mmCIF file of C-alpha atoms and ligand atoms in Angstrom:
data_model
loop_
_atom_site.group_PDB
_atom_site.id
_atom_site.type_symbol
_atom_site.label_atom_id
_atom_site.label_comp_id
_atom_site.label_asym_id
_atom_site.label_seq_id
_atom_site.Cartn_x
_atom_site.Cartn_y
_atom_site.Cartn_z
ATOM 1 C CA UNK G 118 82.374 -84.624 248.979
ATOM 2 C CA UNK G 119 86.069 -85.838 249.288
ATOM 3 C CA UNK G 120 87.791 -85.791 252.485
ATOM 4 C CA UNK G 121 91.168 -86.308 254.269
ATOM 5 C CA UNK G 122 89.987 -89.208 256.270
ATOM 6 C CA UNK G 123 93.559 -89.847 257.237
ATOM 7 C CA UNK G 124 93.999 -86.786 258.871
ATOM 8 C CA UNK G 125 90.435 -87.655 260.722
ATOM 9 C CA UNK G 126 91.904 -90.561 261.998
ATOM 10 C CA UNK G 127 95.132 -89.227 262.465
ATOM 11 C CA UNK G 128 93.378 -86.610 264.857
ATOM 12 C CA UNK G 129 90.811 -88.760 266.512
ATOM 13 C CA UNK G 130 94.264 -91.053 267.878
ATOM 14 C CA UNK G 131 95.654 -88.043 268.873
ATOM 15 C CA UNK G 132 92.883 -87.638 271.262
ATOM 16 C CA UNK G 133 92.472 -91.056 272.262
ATOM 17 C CA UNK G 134 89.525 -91.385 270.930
ATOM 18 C CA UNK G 135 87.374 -94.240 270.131
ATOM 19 C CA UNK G 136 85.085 -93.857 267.139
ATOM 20 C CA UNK G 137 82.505 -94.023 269.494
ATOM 21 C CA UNK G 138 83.604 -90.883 271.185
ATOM 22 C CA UNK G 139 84.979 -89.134 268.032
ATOM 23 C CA UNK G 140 80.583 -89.583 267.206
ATOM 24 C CA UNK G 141 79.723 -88.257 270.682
ATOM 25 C CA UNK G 142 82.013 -85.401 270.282
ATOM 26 C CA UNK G 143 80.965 -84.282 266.885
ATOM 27 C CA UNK G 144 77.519 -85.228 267.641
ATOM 28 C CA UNK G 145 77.622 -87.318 264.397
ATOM 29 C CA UNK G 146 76.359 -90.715 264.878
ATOM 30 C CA UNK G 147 78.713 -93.627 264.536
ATOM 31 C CA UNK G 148 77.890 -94.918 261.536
ATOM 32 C CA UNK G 149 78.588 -91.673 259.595
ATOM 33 C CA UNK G 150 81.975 -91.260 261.459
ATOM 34 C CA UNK G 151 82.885 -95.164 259.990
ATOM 35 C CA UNK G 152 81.561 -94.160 256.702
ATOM 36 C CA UNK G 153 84.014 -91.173 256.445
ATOM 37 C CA UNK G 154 87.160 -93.000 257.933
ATOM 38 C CA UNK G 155 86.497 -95.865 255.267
ATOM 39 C CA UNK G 156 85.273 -94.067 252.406
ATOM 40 C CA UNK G 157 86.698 -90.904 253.016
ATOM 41 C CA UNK G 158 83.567 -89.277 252.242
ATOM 42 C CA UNK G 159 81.522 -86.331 254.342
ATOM 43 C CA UNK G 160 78.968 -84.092 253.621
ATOM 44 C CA UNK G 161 80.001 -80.435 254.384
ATOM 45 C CA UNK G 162 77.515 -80.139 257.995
ATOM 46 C CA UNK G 163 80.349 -83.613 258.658
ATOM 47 C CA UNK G 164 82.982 -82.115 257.979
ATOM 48 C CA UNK G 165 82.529 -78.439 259.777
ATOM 49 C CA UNK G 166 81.000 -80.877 263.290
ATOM 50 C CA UNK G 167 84.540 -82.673 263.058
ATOM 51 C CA UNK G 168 86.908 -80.465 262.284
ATOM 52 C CA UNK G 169 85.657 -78.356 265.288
ATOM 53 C CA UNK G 170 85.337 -81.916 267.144
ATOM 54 C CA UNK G 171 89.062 -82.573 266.525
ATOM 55 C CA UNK G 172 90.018 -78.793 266.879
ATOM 56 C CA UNK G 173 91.731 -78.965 263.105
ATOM 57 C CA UNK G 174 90.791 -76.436 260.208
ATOM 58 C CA UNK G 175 88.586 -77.387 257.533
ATOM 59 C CA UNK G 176 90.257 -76.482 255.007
ATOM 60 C CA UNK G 177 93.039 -79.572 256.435
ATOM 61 C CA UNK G 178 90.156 -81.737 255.453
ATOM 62 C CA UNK G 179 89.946 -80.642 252.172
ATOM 63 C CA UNK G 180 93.481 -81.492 251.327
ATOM 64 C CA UNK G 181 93.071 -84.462 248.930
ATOM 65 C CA UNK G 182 89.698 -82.586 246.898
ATOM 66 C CA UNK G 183 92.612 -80.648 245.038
ATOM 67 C CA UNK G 184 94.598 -82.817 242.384
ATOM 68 C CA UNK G 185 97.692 -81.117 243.206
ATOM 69 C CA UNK G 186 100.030 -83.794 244.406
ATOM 70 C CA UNK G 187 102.277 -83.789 241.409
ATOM 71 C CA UNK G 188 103.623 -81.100 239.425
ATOM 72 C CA UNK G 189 102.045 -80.425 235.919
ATOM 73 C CA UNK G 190 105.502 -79.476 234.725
ATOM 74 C CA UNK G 191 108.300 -82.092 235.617
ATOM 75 C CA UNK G 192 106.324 -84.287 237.941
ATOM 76 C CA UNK G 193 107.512 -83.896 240.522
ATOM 77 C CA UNK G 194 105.784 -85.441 244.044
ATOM 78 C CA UNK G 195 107.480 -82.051 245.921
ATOM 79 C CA UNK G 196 104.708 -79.663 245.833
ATOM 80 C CA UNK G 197 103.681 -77.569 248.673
ATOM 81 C CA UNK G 198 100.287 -76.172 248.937
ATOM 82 C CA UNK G 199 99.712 -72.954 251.122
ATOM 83 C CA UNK G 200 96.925 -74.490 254.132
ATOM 84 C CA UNK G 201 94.694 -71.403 253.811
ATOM 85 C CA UNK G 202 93.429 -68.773 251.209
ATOM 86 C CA UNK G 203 94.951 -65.663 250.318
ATOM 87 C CA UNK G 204 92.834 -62.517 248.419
ATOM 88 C CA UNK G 205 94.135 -61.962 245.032
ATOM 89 C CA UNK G 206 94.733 -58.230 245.118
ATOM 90 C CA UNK G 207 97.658 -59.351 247.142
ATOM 91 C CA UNK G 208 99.407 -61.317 244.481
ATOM 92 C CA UNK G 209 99.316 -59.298 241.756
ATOM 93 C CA UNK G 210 96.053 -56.382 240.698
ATOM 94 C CA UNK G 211 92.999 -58.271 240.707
ATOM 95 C CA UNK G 212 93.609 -62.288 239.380
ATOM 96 C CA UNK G 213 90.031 -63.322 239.403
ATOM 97 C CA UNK G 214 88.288 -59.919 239.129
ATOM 98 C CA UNK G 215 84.407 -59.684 240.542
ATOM 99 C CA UNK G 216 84.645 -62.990 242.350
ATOM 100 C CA UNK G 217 84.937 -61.142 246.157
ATOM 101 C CA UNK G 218 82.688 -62.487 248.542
ATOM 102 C CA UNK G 219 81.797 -58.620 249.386
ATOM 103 C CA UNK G 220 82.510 -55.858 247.045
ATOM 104 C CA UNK G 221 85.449 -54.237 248.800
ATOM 105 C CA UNK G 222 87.450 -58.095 249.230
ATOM 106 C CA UNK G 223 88.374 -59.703 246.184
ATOM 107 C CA UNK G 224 88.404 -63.307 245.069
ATOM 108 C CA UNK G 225 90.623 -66.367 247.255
ATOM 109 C CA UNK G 226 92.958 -68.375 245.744
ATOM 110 C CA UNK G 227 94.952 -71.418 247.238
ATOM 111 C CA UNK G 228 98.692 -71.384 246.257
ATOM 112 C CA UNK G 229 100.858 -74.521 245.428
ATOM 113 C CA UNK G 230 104.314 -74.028 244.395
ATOM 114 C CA UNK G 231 106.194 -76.849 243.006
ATOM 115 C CA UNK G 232 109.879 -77.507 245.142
ATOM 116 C CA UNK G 233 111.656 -78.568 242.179
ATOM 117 C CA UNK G 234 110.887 -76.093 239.850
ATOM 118 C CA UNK G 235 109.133 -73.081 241.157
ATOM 119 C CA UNK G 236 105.801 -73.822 238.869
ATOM 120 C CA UNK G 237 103.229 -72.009 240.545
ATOM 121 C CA UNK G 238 99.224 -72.774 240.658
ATOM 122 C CA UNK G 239 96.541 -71.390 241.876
ATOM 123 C CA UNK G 240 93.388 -72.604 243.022
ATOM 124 C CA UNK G 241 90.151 -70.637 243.132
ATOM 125 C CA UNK G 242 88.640 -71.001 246.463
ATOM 126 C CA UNK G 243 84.988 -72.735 246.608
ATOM 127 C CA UNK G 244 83.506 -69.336 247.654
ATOM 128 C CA UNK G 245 85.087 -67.969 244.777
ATOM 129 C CA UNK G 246 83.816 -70.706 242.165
ATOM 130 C CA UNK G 247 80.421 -70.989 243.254
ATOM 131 C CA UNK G 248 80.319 -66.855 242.758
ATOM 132 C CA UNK G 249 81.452 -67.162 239.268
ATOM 133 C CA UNK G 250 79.071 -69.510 238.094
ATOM 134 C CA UNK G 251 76.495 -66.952 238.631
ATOM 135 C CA UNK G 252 78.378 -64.114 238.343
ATOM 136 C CA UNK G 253 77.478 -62.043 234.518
ATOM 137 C CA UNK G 254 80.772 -61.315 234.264
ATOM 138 C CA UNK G 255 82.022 -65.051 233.695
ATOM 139 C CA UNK G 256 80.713 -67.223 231.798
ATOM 140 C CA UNK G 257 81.315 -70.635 230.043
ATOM 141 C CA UNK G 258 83.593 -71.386 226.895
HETATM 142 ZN ZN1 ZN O 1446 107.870 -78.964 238.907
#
């Protein structure tokens, strides 16, 4: 899967680190810490041994999986994305109803609101997509 391999290596120079160390650290072996810095790709056991490695949250080094960098409505590049999940029963009822990873939480979305003009997305979380693939009450068009 995708990931932010410049914040990797933005975070690995923060420490000082070599690559070399940034493998010791994660307990990744070096080859796999040059293949995600130049391919910025990771499996997701890679990605949860660095992010704790280079104390950053894993969801920072999913950043570039979502296509949300321009806005769908008047293009523009100012789009901010909310760096975490929040439960939609917060935002308005139940958005993406029976998608909860238990029965009493419902389903996580990721916010990104466009600066220019206020368009609003949302993003199912991974939990929440891999539920509703299963899940009776969804199903394809
Ligand atoms: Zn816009």
């Amino acid at each position: 899967m995708k990931i932010n391999a410049e914040l990797v290596l933005k975070a690995r120079k923060r420490k000082c680190w070599s690559q070399e160390e940034l493998a010791i650290a994660s307990g990744l072996n070096l080859r796999t810490i040059q293949r995600i810095e130049n391919e910025s790709s990771a499996s997701l056991q890679s990605k949860k041994a660095l992010a704790s490695a280079l104390e950053i949250d894993i969801q920072d080094l999913d950043y570039e999986e979502i296509r949300m960098k321009t806005c769908p409505e008047c293009n523009s590049m100012e789009v901010y994305q909310y760096k975490g999940e929040v439960e939609t029963a917060t935002i308005s009822g139940e958005l993406l109803p029976k998608l909860g990873s238990t029965v009493f939480s419902s389903a996580k979305v990721r916010p990104v609101v466009c600066a220019e003009c206020g368009n609003l997305r949302l993003y199912a979380s991974k939990d929440a997509i891999e539920k509703m693939k299963t899940s009776k009450h969804w199903g394809q068009f």
